PDB file of C-alpha atoms in Angstrom:
ATOM      1  CA  LYS A   1    -102.434 -60.094 -34.172  1.00 83.00           C
ATOM      2  CA  GLN A   2    -105.916 -58.639 -34.502  1.00 89.00           C
ATOM      3  CA  GLU A   3    -106.636 -55.346 -32.759  1.00 93.00           C
ATOM      4  CA  VAL A   4    -110.046 -53.713 -32.601  1.00 96.00           C
ATOM      5  CA  THR A   5    -110.433 -50.019 -31.858  1.00 96.00           C
ATOM      6  CA  GLN A   6    -113.619 -48.106 -31.190  1.00 97.00           C
ATOM      7  CA  ILE A   7    -114.075 -44.371 -31.509  1.00 95.00           C
ATOM      8  CA  PRO A   8    -115.258 -42.393 -29.650  1.00 95.00           C
ATOM      9  CA  ALA A   9    -114.677 -43.875 -26.209  1.00 95.00           C
ATOM     10  CA  ALA A  10    -117.697 -41.969 -24.922  1.00 96.00           C
ATOM     11  CA  LEU A  11    -120.522 -40.048 -26.517  1.00 96.00           C
ATOM     12  CA  SER A  12    -123.250 -37.911 -24.990  1.00 97.00           C
ATOM     13  CA  VAL A  13    -126.119 -36.709 -27.166  1.00 96.00           C
ATOM     14  CA  PRO A  14    -129.578 -35.220 -26.707  1.00 97.00           C
ATOM     15  CA  GLU A  15    -132.565 -37.393 -27.384  1.00 97.00           C
ATOM     16  CA  GLY A  16    -133.633 -37.585 -31.016  1.00 97.00           C
ATOM     17  CA  GLU A  17    -130.210 -37.236 -32.568  1.00 97.00           C
ATOM     18  CA  ASN A  18    -128.867 -39.644 -35.159  1.00 97.00           C
ATOM     19  CA  LEU A  19    -125.430 -40.904 -34.248  1.00 96.00           C
ATOM     20  CA  VAL A  20    -122.570 -43.020 -35.552  1.00 97.00           C
ATOM     21  CA  LEU A  21    -120.222 -45.291 -33.638  1.00 97.00           C
ATOM     22  CA  ASN A  22    -117.007 -46.350 -35.304  1.00 98.00           C
ATOM     23  CA  CYS A  23    -115.019 -49.568 -35.165  1.00 98.00           C
ATOM     24  CA  SER A  24    -111.769 -50.435 -36.922  1.00 98.00           C
ATOM     25  CA  PHE A  25    -109.780 -53.667 -37.046  1.00 97.00           C
ATOM     26  CA  THR A  26    -106.228 -54.315 -38.163  1.00 95.00           C
ATOM     27  CA  ASP A  27    -106.522 -57.646 -39.985  1.00 91.00           C
ATOM     28  CA  SER A  28    -109.221 -57.822 -42.654  1.00 89.00           C
ATOM     29  CA  ALA A  29    -109.272 -61.662 -42.715  1.00 89.00           C
ATOM     30  CA  ILE A  30    -112.350 -61.854 -40.514  1.00 91.00           C
ATOM     31  CA  TYR A  31    -115.290 -64.235 -40.676  1.00 91.00           C
ATOM     32  CA  ASN A  32    -117.799 -61.773 -39.319  1.00 93.00           C
ATOM     33  CA  LEU A  33    -118.254 -58.635 -37.234  1.00 95.00           C
ATOM     34  CA  GLN A  34    -120.752 -58.231 -34.449  1.00 95.00           C
ATOM     35  CA  TRP A  35    -122.110 -55.296 -32.480  1.00 96.00           C
ATOM     36  CA  PHE A  36    -123.147 -55.894 -28.879  1.00 95.00           C
ATOM     37  CA  ARG A  37    -124.854 -53.773 -26.279  1.00 95.00           C
ATOM     38  CA  GLN A  38    -123.974 -53.994 -22.586  1.00 94.00           C
ATOM     39  CA  ASP A  39    -126.031 -52.293 -19.895  1.00 92.00           C
ATOM     40  CA  PRO A  40    -124.291 -51.468 -16.581  1.00 87.00           C
ATOM     41  CA  GLY A  41    -123.717 -54.602 -14.532  1.00 83.00           C
ATOM     42  CA  LYS A  42    -125.366 -56.772 -17.162  1.00 85.00           C
ATOM     43  CA  GLY A  43    -124.340 -59.286 -19.823  1.00 86.00           C
ATOM     44  CA  LEU A  44    -123.939 -58.899 -23.565  1.00 90.00           C
ATOM     45  CA  THR A  45    -126.844 -58.447 -25.953  1.00 90.00           C
ATOM     46  CA  SER A  46    -126.093 -59.132 -29.602  1.00 91.00           C
ATOM     47  CA  LEU A  47    -127.476 -56.346 -31.800  1.00 95.00           C
ATOM     48  CA  LEU A  48    -126.278 -57.073 -35.315  1.00 95.00           C
ATOM     49  CA  LEU A  49    -124.055 -59.666 -36.982  1.00 94.00           C
ATOM     50  CA  ILE A  50    -122.494 -58.952 -40.380  1.00 95.00           C
ATOM     51  CA  GLN A  51    -120.875 -61.829 -42.236  1.00 93.00           C
ATOM     52  CA  SER A  52    -117.647 -61.047 -44.081  1.00 92.00           C
ATOM     53  CA  SER A  53    -119.438 -61.271 -47.439  1.00 93.00           C
ATOM     54  CA  GLN A  54    -122.079 -58.728 -46.408  1.00 95.00           C
ATOM     55  CA  ARG A  55    -121.938 -54.947 -46.484  1.00 96.00           C
ATOM     56  CA  GLU A  56    -124.606 -54.064 -43.953  1.00 95.00           C
ATOM     57  CA  GLN A  57    -127.317 -55.272 -41.634  1.00 96.00           C
ATOM     58  CA  THR A  58    -130.346 -53.459 -40.264  1.00 97.00           C
ATOM     59  CA  SER A  59    -132.551 -53.980 -37.253  1.00 95.00           C
ATOM     60  CA  GLY A  60    -135.116 -51.344 -36.397  1.00 97.00           C
ATOM     61  CA  ARG A  61    -133.344 -48.051 -35.751  1.00 97.00           C
ATOM     62  CA  LEU A  62    -129.927 -49.701 -36.005  1.00 97.00           C
ATOM     63  CA  ASN A  63    -127.860 -50.071 -39.131  1.00 98.00           C
ATOM     64  CA  ALA A  64    -124.376 -51.544 -39.208  1.00 97.00           C
ATOM     65  CA  SER A  65    -122.057 -51.385 -42.191  1.00 97.00           C
ATOM     66  CA  LEU A  66    -118.885 -53.311 -42.911  1.00 97.00           C
ATOM     67  CA  ASP A  67    -116.000 -52.369 -45.197  1.00 96.00           C
ATOM     68  CA  LYS A  68    -113.733 -55.368 -44.794  1.00 93.00           C
ATOM     69  CA  SER A  69    -110.993 -54.151 -47.117  1.00 92.00           C
ATOM     70  CA  SER A  70    -110.472 -50.967 -45.141  1.00 95.00           C
ATOM     71  CA  GLY A  71    -111.030 -52.676 -41.791  1.00 95.00           C
ATOM     72  CA  ARG A  72    -113.945 -50.538 -40.712  1.00 97.00           C
ATOM     73  CA  SER A  73    -117.486 -50.816 -39.443  1.00 98.00           C
ATOM     74  CA  THR A  74    -120.006 -48.232 -38.327  1.00 98.00           C
ATOM     75  CA  LEU A  75    -123.091 -48.567 -36.203  1.00 98.00           C
ATOM     76  CA  TYR A  76    -125.724 -45.983 -37.032  1.00 98.00           C
ATOM     77  CA  ILE A  77    -128.457 -45.316 -34.483  1.00 98.00           C
ATOM     78  CA  ALA A  78    -131.386 -43.272 -35.735  1.00 98.00           C
ATOM     79  CA  ALA A  79    -133.552 -41.055 -33.542  1.00 97.00           C
ATOM     80  CA  SER A  80    -131.713 -41.931 -30.335  1.00 97.00           C
ATOM     81  CA  GLN A  81    -133.660 -42.466 -27.107  1.00 97.00           C
ATOM     82  CA  PRO A  82    -132.601 -42.437 -23.434  1.00 97.00           C
ATOM     83  CA  GLY A  83    -133.130 -46.204 -23.431  1.00 96.00           C
ATOM     84  CA  ASP A  84    -130.268 -46.506 -25.928  1.00 97.00           C
ATOM     85  CA  SER A  85    -127.828 -45.454 -23.202  1.00 97.00           C
ATOM     86  CA  ALA A  86    -125.365 -48.321 -22.759  1.00 97.00           C
ATOM     87  CA  THR A  87    -121.889 -49.460 -23.755  1.00 96.00           C
ATOM     88  CA  TYR A  88    -121.653 -50.603 -27.365  1.00 97.00           C
ATOM     89  CA  LEU A  89    -119.025 -53.208 -28.183  1.00 97.00           C
ATOM     90  CA  CYS A  90    -117.687 -54.160 -31.578  1.00 97.00           C
ATOM     91  CA  ALA A  91    -116.152 -57.619 -32.023  1.00 96.00           C
ATOM     92  CA  VAL A  92    -114.644 -59.514 -34.944  1.00 94.00           C
ATOM     93  CA  TYR A  93    -114.502 -63.286 -35.348  1.00 92.00           C
ATOM     94  CA  TYR A  94    -111.060 -64.048 -36.602  1.00 87.00           C
ATOM     95  CA  ALA A  95    -108.789 -67.078 -36.938  1.00 79.00           C
ATOM     96  CA  GLY A  96    -105.527 -65.431 -37.978  1.00 73.00           C
ATOM     97  CA  GLY A  97    -104.261 -68.429 -39.890  1.00 69.00           C
ATOM     98  CA  THR A  98    -104.886 -70.840 -37.024  1.00 72.00           C
ATOM     99  CA  SER A  99    -107.402 -73.656 -36.970  1.00 68.00           C
ATOM    100  CA  TYR A 100    -109.603 -72.055 -34.364  1.00 76.00           C
ATOM    101  CA  GLY A 101    -111.258 -68.683 -34.393  1.00 79.00           C
ATOM    102  CA  LYS A 102    -112.103 -66.398 -31.527  1.00 84.00           C
ATOM    103  CA  LEU A 103    -114.019 -63.204 -30.952  1.00 90.00           C
ATOM    104  CA  THR A 104    -111.800 -60.146 -30.429  1.00 92.00           C
ATOM    105  CA  PHE A 105    -113.470 -57.113 -28.857  1.00 95.00           C
ATOM    106  CA  GLY A 106    -112.931 -53.380 -29.014  1.00 96.00           C
ATOM    107  CA  GLN A 107    -112.874 -51.410 -25.783  1.00 95.00           C
ATOM    108  CA  GLY A 108    -116.388 -50.091 -26.299  1.00 96.00           C
ATOM    109  CA  THR A 109    -118.169 -46.773 -26.713  1.00 97.00           C
ATOM    110  CA  ILE A 110    -120.150 -45.528 -23.716  1.00 96.00           C
ATOM    111  CA  LEU A 111    -123.288 -43.849 -25.059  1.00 97.00           C
ATOM    112  CA  THR A 112    -125.435 -41.526 -22.995  1.00 97.00           C
ATOM    113  CA  VAL A 113    -128.644 -40.159 -24.475  1.00 97.00           C
ATOM    114  CA  HIS A 114    -130.135 -37.447 -22.298  1.00 96.00           C
ATOM    115  CA  PRO A 115    -133.768 -36.318 -22.439  1.00 93.00           C
TER     116      PRO A 115
ATOM    117  CA  ASP B   1    -134.334 -72.420 -20.691  1.00 67.00           C
ATOM    118  CA  THR B   2    -131.052 -70.563 -20.288  1.00 70.00           C
ATOM    119  CA  ALA B   3    -128.732 -71.391 -23.169  1.00 91.00           C
ATOM    120  CA  VAL B   4    -125.427 -70.624 -21.408  1.00 94.00           C
ATOM    121  CA  SER B   5    -125.638 -70.500 -17.635  1.00 95.00           C
ATOM    122  CA  GLN B   6    -122.931 -69.480 -15.187  1.00 95.00           C
ATOM    123  CA  THR B   7    -122.798 -69.883 -11.443  1.00 96.00           C
ATOM    124  CA  PRO B   8    -122.332 -68.057  -9.226  1.00 96.00           C
ATOM    125  CA  LYS B   9    -123.447 -64.694 -10.571  1.00 95.00           C
ATOM    126  CA  TYR B  10    -121.585 -62.862  -7.814  1.00 96.00           C
ATOM    127  CA  LEU B  11    -118.582 -64.017  -5.823  1.00 96.00           C
ATOM    128  CA  VAL B  12    -116.783 -62.041  -3.107  1.00 97.00           C
ATOM    129  CA  THR B  13    -113.705 -63.594  -1.558  1.00 97.00           C
ATOM    130  CA  GLN B  14    -110.417 -62.853   0.160  1.00 97.00           C
ATOM    131  CA  MET B  15    -106.987 -62.708  -1.439  1.00 97.00           C
ATOM    132  CA  GLY B  16    -105.232 -66.051  -1.438  1.00 97.00           C
ATOM    133  CA  ASN B  17    -108.387 -68.143  -1.589  1.00 97.00           C
ATOM    134  CA  ASP B  18    -109.216 -70.669  -4.312  1.00 97.00           C
ATOM    135  CA  LYS B  19    -112.548 -70.371  -6.117  1.00 97.00           C
ATOM    136  CA  SER B  20    -114.413 -71.864  -9.064  1.00 97.00           C
ATOM    137  CA  ILE B  21    -116.950 -70.565 -11.536  1.00 97.00           C
ATOM    138  CA  LYS B  22    -119.103 -73.083 -13.375  1.00 97.00           C
ATOM    139  CA  CYS B  23    -120.505 -72.857 -16.888  1.00 97.00           C
ATOM    140  CA  GLU B  24    -122.986 -75.080 -18.665  1.00 97.00           C
ATOM    141  CA  GLN B  25    -124.529 -74.814 -22.117  1.00 96.00           C
ATOM    142  CA  ASN B  26    -127.574 -76.682 -23.409  1.00 96.00           C
ATOM    143  CA  LEU B  27    -127.169 -75.698 -27.051  1.00 94.00           C
ATOM    144  CA  GLY B  28    -125.330 -78.820 -28.133  1.00 93.00           C
ATOM    145  CA  HIS B  29    -122.293 -76.722 -29.046  1.00 93.00           C
ATOM    146  CA  ASP B  30    -118.860 -78.323 -29.173  1.00 92.00           C
ATOM    147  CA  THR B  31    -116.726 -75.293 -28.299  1.00 92.00           C
ATOM    148  CA  MET B  32    -116.707 -73.248 -25.097  1.00 94.00           C
ATOM    149  CA  TYR B  33    -114.833 -70.136 -24.029  1.00 94.00           C
ATOM    150  CA  TRP B  34    -113.955 -68.028 -21.024  1.00 95.00           C
ATOM    151  CA  TYR B  35    -113.616 -64.263 -21.420  1.00 95.00           C
ATOM    152  CA  LYS B  36    -112.498 -61.745 -18.785  1.00 95.00           C
ATOM    153  CA  GLN B  37    -113.868 -58.201 -18.627  1.00 94.00           C
ATOM    154  CA  ASP B  38    -111.640 -55.940 -16.564  1.00 90.00           C
ATOM    155  CA  SER B  39    -112.489 -52.729 -14.717  1.00 83.00           C
ATOM    156  CA  LYS B  40    -112.123 -50.759 -17.947  1.00 81.00           C
ATOM    157  CA  LYS B  41    -114.782 -52.986 -19.546  1.00 81.00           C
ATOM    158  CA  PHE B  42    -112.280 -54.528 -21.964  1.00 87.00           C
ATOM    159  CA  LEU B  43    -113.280 -58.100 -22.873  1.00 92.00           C
ATOM    160  CA  LYS B  44    -110.432 -60.508 -23.608  1.00 93.00           C
ATOM    161  CA  ILE B  45    -110.456 -64.194 -24.338  1.00 93.00           C
ATOM    162  CA  MET B  46    -108.779 -66.437 -21.789  1.00 93.00           C
ATOM    163  CA  PHE B  47    -109.398 -70.005 -22.929  1.00 90.00           C
ATOM    164  CA  SER B  48    -111.281 -72.050 -25.463  1.00 91.00           C
ATOM    165  CA  TYR B  49    -112.093 -75.774 -25.423  1.00 91.00           C
ATOM    166  CA  ASN B  50    -113.347 -77.901 -28.292  1.00 89.00           C
ATOM    167  CA  ASN B  51    -114.804 -81.296 -27.351  1.00 86.00           C
ATOM    168  CA  LYS B  52    -113.058 -81.130 -23.975  1.00 85.00           C
ATOM    169  CA  GLU B  53    -109.678 -80.252 -25.503  1.00 88.00           C
ATOM    170  CA  LEU B  54    -107.879 -76.966 -24.904  1.00 89.00           C
ATOM    171  CA  ILE B  55    -107.504 -75.114 -28.218  1.00 87.00           C
ATOM    172  CA  ILE B  56    -106.839 -71.506 -27.165  1.00 86.00           C
ATOM    173  CA  ASN B  57    -104.840 -70.341 -24.161  1.00 86.00           C
ATOM    174  CA  GLU B  58    -104.107 -66.640 -24.163  1.00 86.00           C
ATOM    175  CA  THR B  59    -101.090 -66.491 -21.825  1.00 76.00           C
ATOM    176  CA  VAL B  60    -103.235 -66.634 -18.738  1.00 85.00           C
ATOM    177  CA  PRO B  61    -101.364 -67.193 -15.426  1.00 89.00           C
ATOM    178  CA  ASN B  62    -101.264 -70.835 -14.462  1.00 90.00           C
ATOM    179  CA  ARG B  63    -103.275 -70.004 -11.329  1.00 94.00           C
ATOM    180  CA  PHE B  64    -106.212 -70.217 -13.723  1.00 94.00           C
ATOM    181  CA  SER B  65    -107.123 -73.777 -14.627  1.00 91.00           C
ATOM    182  CA  PRO B  66    -110.116 -74.458 -16.855  1.00 92.00           C
ATOM    183  CA  LYS B  67    -111.671 -77.895 -16.671  1.00 92.00           C
ATOM    184  CA  SER B  68    -114.059 -79.408 -19.176  1.00 92.00           C
ATOM    185  CA  PRO B  69    -115.606 -82.654 -17.854  1.00 91.00           C
ATOM    186  CA  ASP B  70    -117.736 -82.905 -20.988  1.00 91.00           C
ATOM    187  CA  LYS B  71    -118.442 -80.712 -23.972  1.00 90.00           C
ATOM    188  CA  ALA B  72    -121.437 -79.071 -22.269  1.00 94.00           C
ATOM    189  CA  HIS B  73    -119.422 -77.824 -19.292  1.00 95.00           C
ATOM    190  CA  LEU B  74    -116.392 -75.596 -18.894  1.00 95.00           C
ATOM    191  CA  ASN B  75    -115.478 -74.650 -15.338  1.00 95.00           C
ATOM    192  CA  LEU B  76    -112.895 -72.070 -14.332  1.00 96.00           C
ATOM    193  CA  HIS B  77    -110.848 -72.695 -11.221  1.00 96.00           C
ATOM    194  CA  ILE B  78    -108.642 -69.927  -9.841  1.00 96.00           C
ATOM    195  CA  ASN B  79    -105.960 -70.594  -7.213  1.00 96.00           C
ATOM    196  CA  SER B  80    -104.389 -68.062  -4.863  1.00 97.00           C
ATOM    197  CA  LEU B  81    -106.678 -65.222  -5.857  1.00 97.00           C
ATOM    198  CA  GLU B  82    -105.149 -61.767  -6.302  1.00 96.00           C
ATOM    199  CA  LEU B  83    -106.719 -58.307  -6.264  1.00 95.00           C
ATOM    200  CA  GLY B  84    -106.175 -58.050 -10.027  1.00 93.00           C
ATOM    201  CA  ASP B  85    -108.382 -61.061 -10.611  1.00 95.00           C
ATOM    202  CA  SER B  86    -111.410 -58.929  -9.748  1.00 96.00           C
ATOM    203  CA  ALA B  87    -113.411 -58.784 -12.962  1.00 95.00           C
ATOM    204  CA  VAL B  88    -116.493 -60.083 -14.683  1.00 96.00           C
ATOM    205  CA  TYR B  89    -115.943 -63.494 -16.243  1.00 97.00           C
ATOM    206  CA  PHE B  90    -118.082 -64.461 -19.214  1.00 96.00           C
ATOM    207  CA  CYS B  91    -118.570 -67.960 -20.506  1.00 95.00           C
ATOM    208  CA  ALA B  92    -119.586 -68.527 -24.131  1.00 94.00           C
ATOM    209  CA  SER B  93    -120.182 -71.386 -26.511  1.00 93.00           C
ATOM    210  CA  SER B  94    -120.319 -71.980 -30.243  1.00 91.00           C
ATOM    211  CA  GLN B  95    -120.430 -74.739 -32.806  1.00 88.00           C
ATOM    212  CA  LEU B  96    -117.030 -75.027 -34.459  1.00 78.00           C
ATOM    213  CA  GLY B  97    -117.306 -73.525 -37.915  1.00 75.00           C
ATOM    214  CA  ALA B  98    -120.441 -71.539 -37.140  1.00 77.00           C
ATOM    215  CA  ASN B  99    -118.351 -68.543 -36.006  1.00 79.00           C
ATOM    216  CA  VAL B 100    -121.043 -67.133 -33.725  1.00 86.00           C
ATOM    217  CA  LEU B 101    -120.781 -67.188 -29.925  1.00 89.00           C
ATOM    218  CA  THR B 102    -123.576 -67.296 -27.372  1.00 91.00           C
ATOM    219  CA  PHE B 103    -122.629 -65.647 -24.080  1.00 92.00           C
ATOM    220  CA  GLY B 104    -123.659 -66.311 -20.521  1.00 93.00           C
ATOM    221  CA  ALA B 105    -124.759 -63.497 -18.211  1.00 92.00           C
ATOM    222  CA  GLY B 106    -121.366 -63.170 -16.543  1.00 95.00           C
ATOM    223  CA  SER B 107    -119.961 -63.847 -13.073  1.00 96.00           C
ATOM    224  CA  ARG B 108    -118.675 -60.864 -11.113  1.00 96.00           C
ATOM    225  CA  LEU B 109    -115.674 -61.813  -8.980  1.00 97.00           C
ATOM    226  CA  THR B 110    -114.514 -59.387  -6.297  1.00 96.00           C
ATOM    227  CA  VAL B 111    -111.278 -60.124  -4.465  1.00 97.00           C
ATOM    228  CA  LEU B 112    -110.771 -58.188  -1.210  1.00 96.00           C
TER     229      LEU B 112
END
């Protein structure tokens, strides 16, 4: 059974800091890993998708890395801004030997960036 | 042109009632999902349908009955609502084999 864990559960930083969010998963047989952002009371916004054959993806101030063999991913946010405040969710697409895959989520990291 | 649309967005109801949440996707995908996000923000899969057939059922109580009239629709019907059913329910869709899901905006269910 796939389990996804995110550390830390919450993070509060001053504006301008670079920060790292961590995600680990127990079964390395994944198809891809995705980072989402969720604002309070809102839906999910996909930030970055890393296929299992890739090591990292970048979008603007965001960089996500994937080490499939060790079951880890990090999301690096450069020069954080108050607008980055949200919950960040890590999810892996995984089939676990079955015919049909599904997305399994971590519990999220609540990020607060204060001015 | 909303890709995955859910209705209603908000639903407040009394314990014991029966309610439905509808989901439609216009992406031409063949697989649809329901996820539940509880009060601790943890998202867990409930069901998945491929071409109207149930392919994933994650030990959800049988008070929950998904119905897929066609591959573009996956509705969630909940009987005898309980306080613990209060959550945000997300619908999603994908093309089998593509391994990427598109999510709806969520439906917040509050059971009083």
